[in-house]
Short mmCIF file of C-alpha atoms in Angstrom, two decimals:
data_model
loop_
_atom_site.label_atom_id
_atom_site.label_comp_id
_atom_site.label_asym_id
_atom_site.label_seq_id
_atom_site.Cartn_x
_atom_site.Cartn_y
_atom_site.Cartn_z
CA UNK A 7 205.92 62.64 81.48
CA UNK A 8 202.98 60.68 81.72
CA UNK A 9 203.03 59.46 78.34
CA UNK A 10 206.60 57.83 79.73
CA UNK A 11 205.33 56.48 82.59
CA UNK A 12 202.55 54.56 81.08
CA UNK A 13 205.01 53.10 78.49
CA UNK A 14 207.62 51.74 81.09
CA UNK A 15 204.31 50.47 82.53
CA UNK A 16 203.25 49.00 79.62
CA UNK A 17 207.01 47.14 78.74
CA UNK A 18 207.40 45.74 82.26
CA UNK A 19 203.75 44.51 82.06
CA UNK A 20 204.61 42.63 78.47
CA UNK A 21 207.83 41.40 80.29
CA UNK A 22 205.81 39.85 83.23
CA UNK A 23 203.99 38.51 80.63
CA UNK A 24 206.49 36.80 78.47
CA UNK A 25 205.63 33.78 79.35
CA UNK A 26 202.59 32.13 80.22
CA UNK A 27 201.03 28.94 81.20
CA UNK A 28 198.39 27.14 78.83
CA UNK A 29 197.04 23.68 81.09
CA UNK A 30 195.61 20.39 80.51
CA UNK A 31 194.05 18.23 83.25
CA UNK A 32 193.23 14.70 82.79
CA UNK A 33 189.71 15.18 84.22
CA UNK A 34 188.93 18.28 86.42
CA UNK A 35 185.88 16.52 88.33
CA UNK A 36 186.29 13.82 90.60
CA UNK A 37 183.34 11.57 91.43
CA UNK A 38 182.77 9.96 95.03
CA UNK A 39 180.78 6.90 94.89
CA UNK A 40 180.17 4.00 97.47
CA UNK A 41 183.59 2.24 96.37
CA UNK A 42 185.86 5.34 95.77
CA UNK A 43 189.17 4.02 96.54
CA UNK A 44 191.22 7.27 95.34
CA UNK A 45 192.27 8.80 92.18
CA UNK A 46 194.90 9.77 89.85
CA UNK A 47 194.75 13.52 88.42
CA UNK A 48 196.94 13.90 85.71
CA UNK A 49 198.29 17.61 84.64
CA UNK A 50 200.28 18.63 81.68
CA UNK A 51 200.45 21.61 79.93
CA UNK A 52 202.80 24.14 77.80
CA UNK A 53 204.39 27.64 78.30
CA UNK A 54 203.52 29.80 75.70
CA UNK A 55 205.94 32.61 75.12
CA UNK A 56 206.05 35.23 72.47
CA UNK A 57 210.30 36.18 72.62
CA UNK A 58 213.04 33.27 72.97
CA UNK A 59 213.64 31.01 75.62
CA UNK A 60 215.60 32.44 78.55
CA UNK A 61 218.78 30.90 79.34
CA UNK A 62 218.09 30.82 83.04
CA UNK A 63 216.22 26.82 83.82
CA UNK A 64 212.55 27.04 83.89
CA UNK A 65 210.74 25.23 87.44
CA UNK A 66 207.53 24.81 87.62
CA UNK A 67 205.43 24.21 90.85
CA UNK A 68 202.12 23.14 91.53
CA UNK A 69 199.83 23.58 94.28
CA UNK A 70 196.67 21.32 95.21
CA UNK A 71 194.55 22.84 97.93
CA UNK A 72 191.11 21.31 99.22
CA UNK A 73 188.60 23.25 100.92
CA UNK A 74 189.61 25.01 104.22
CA UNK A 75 188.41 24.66 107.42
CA UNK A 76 189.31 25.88 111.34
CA UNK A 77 190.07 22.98 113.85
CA UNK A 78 191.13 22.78 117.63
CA UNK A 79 194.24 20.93 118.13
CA UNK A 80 194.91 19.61 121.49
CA UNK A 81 198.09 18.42 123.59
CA UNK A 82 197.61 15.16 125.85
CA UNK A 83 199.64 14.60 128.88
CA UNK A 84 199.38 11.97 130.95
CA UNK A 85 198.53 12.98 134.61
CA UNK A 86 197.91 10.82 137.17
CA UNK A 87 197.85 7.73 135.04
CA UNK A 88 195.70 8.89 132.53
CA UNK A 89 195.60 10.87 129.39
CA UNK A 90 193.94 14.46 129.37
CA UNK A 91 194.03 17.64 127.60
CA UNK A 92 196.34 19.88 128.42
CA UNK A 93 196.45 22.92 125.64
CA UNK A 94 194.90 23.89 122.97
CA UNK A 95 195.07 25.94 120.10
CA UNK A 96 192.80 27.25 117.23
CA UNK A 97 193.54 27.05 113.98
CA UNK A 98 191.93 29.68 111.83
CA UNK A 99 192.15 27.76 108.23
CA UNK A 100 193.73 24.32 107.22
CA UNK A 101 193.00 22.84 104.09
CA UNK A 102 191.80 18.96 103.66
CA UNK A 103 194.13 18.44 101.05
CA UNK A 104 197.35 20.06 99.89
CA UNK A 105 199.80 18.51 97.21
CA UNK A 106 203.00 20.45 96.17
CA UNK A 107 204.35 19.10 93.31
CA UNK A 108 207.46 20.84 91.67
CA UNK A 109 210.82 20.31 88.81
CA UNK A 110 213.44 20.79 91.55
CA UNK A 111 213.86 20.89 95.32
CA UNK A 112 211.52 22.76 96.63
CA UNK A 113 213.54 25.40 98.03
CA UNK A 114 215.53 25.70 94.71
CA UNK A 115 211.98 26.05 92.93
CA UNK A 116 210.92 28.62 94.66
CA UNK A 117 212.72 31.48 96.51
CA UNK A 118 211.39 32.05 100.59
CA UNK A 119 210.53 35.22 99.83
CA UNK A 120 208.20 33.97 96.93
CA UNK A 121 206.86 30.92 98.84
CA UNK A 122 205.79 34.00 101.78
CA UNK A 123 203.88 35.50 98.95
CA UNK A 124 201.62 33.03 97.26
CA UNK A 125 201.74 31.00 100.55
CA UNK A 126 202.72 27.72 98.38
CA UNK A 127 204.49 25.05 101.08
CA UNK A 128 202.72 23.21 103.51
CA UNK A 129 202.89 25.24 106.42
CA UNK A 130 202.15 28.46 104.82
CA UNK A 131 198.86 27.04 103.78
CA UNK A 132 197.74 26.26 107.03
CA UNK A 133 196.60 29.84 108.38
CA UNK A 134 197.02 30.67 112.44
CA UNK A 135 196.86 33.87 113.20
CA UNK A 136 197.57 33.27 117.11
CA UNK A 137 197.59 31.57 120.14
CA UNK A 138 196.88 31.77 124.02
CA UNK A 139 199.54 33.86 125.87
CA UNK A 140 199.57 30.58 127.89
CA UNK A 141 200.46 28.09 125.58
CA UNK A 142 204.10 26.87 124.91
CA UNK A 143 205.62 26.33 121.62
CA UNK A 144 202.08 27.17 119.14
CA UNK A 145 204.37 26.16 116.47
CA UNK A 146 204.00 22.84 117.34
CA UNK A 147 200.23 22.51 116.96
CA UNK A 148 200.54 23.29 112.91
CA UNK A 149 203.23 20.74 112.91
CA UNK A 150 201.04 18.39 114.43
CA UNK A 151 198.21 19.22 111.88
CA UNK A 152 200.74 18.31 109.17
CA UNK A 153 202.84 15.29 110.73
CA UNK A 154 199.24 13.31 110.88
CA UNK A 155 197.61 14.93 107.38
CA UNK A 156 200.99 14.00 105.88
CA UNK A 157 200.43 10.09 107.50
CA UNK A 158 197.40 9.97 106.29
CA UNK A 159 197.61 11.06 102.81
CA UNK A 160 196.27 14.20 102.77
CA UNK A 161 199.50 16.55 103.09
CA UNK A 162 202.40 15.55 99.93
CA UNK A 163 205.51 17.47 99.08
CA UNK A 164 206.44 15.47 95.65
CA UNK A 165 209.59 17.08 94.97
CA UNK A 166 211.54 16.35 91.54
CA UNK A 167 208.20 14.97 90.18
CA UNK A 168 207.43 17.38 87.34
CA UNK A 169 208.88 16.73 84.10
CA UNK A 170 210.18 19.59 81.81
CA UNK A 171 210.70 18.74 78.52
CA UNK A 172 212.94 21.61 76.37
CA UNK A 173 212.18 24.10 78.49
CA UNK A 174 208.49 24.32 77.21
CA UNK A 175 206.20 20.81 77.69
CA UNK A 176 206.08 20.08 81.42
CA UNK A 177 203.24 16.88 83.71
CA UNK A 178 203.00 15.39 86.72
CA UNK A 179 200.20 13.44 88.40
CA UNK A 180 198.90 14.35 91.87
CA UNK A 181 197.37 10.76 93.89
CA UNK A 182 194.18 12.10 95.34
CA UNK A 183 193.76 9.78 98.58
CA UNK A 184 189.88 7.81 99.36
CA UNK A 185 189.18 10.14 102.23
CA UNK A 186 188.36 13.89 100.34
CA UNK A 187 186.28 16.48 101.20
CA UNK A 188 183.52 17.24 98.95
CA UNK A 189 184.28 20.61 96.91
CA UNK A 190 186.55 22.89 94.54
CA UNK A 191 190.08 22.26 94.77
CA UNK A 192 192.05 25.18 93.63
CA UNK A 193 195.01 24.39 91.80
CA UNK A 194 197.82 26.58 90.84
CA UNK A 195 201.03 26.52 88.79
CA UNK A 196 203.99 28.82 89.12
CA UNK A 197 206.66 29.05 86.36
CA UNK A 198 209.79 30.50 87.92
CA UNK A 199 213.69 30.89 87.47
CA UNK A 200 216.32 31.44 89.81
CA UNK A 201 213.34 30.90 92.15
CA UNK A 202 211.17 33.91 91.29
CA UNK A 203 207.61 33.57 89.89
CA UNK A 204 207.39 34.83 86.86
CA UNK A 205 204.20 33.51 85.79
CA UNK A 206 201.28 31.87 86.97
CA UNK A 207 197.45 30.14 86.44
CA UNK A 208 194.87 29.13 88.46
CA UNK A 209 192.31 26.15 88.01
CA UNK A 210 189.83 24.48 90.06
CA UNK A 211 189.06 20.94 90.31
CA UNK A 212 185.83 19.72 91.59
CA UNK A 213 185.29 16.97 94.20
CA UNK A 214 181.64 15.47 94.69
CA UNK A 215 179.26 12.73 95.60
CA UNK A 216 177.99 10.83 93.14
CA UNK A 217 175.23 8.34 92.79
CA UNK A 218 173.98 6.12 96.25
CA UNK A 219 176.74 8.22 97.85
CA UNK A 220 175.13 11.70 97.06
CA UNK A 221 171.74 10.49 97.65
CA UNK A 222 172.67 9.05 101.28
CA UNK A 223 174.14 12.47 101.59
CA UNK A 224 171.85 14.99 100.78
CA UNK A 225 169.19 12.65 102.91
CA UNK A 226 171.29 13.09 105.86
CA UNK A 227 171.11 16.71 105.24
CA UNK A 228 167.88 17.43 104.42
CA UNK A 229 166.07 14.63 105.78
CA UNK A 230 167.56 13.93 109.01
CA UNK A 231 164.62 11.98 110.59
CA UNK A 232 163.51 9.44 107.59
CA UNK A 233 167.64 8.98 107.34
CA UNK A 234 168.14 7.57 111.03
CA UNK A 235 164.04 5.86 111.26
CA UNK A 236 166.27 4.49 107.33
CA UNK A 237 169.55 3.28 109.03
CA UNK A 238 167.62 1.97 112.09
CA UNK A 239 165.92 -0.10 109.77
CA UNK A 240 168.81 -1.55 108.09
CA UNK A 241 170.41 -2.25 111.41
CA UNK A 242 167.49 -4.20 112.66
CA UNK A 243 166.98 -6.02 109.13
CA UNK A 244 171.15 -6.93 109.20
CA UNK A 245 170.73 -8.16 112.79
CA UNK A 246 167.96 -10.19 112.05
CA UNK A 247 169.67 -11.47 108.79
CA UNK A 248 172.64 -12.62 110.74
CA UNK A 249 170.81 -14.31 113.27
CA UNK A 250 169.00 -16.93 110.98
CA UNK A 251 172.24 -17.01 109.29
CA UNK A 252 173.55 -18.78 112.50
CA UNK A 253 170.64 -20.20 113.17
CA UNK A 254 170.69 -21.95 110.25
CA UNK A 255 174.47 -22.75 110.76
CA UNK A 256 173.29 -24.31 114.10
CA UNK A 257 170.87 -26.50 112.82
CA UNK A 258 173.28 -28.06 110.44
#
């Protein structure tokens, strides 16, 4: 009997495993210097498979998460002619940058029950676990988190923007905005059919300061004091600078 049980363990193992995902990035570091303006990632890859291509349409979905971090949102009212907090909530973990990219609408890509699971939209990233007895529609604050991420850049949903190519080749690009957070982004990419994962692969793309950047960084950090007696300097040195500038302008 148990010789039976570890074979139908073994067969529905191989069947999870039909298919699976072998990646290409364009570049899996990103540099941040002084004129960082964004960039472009670029990811492609193949399904390999060892029995033939199932009948039911292939979707694949990607997921672009920067480092996460808790925040306080707060509501503003205006009371009394002015603006003041009102409410707050915490928020245990929001990432600084999350991209979904997938081959269909997002809620044909990928079932509800599935998106619960690996946590792959937008507001399933974002991680609250609860909020003051007090406060009024907590729902809310996430959406607020996203509403201005998603102005800013940092928040995408790019649906229909992964290309499948016979069922097998699929790419897509992800636009990673000026303003990132320094660290790994973990990226993942789900291959599913009639909206259930059946496979998936993990990757991590790494986000640092490079060059005067990382030097005016780390001297921040580890050097507070010669880093401000540094920036006073310059300060005094650009006020000075302009001043003969207009001096000069004056004279002539």
């Amino acid at each position: 009997m148990l010789r039976i049980l570890s074979f139908c363990f073994a067969l529905a193992a191989s069947a999870l495993s039909a298919e699976e995902v072998v990646l290409g990035l364009s570049q899996d570091q990103v540099a941040i210097t002084t004129n960082f303006d964004g960039s472009e990632i670029l990811l492609f890859g193949a399904v390999k498979r060892e029995t033939p291509i199932p009948e039911e349409p292939l979707d694949v979905v990607i997921a672009v998460s920067g480092p996460s971090s808790p925040l306080t949102v707060r509501r503003k009212e205006r009371k009394f002619g002015i603006w003041v907090n009102t409410d707050a909530v915490e928020i245990d973990a929001a990432p600084s940058f999350y991209a979904v990219a997938t081959s269909a609408p997002f809620t044909e890509a990928i079932s509800n029950v599935e998106d619960q699971r690996h946590k792959v939209s937008i507001p399933r990233a974002i991680r609250s676990v609860g909020a003051p007895m007090e406060v009024e529609d907590a729902q809310s604050f996430s959406e607020a988190v996203i509403r201005i991420r998603t102005d800013e850049g940092l928040y995408q949903l790019r649906e229909n923007t992964v290309e499948i190519e016979q069922q097998t080749l699929f790419r897509t690009s992800i636009q990673m905005p000026a303003n990132l957070t320094e660290g790994d982004y973990p990226t993942r990419i789900f291959l599913t059919r009639d909206g259930k994962v059946v496979s998936q692969f993990e990757t991590v793309i790494n986000v640092n300061k490079v060059g005067l950047e990382r030097w005016l960084y780390d001297l921040s950090r580890n050097q507070p004091l010669i880093y401000g007696i540094m920036s006073l300097a310059i300060a005094i040195a650009a006020g000075w600078l302009a001043s003969a500038a207009f001096q000069v302008l004056r004279r002539n």
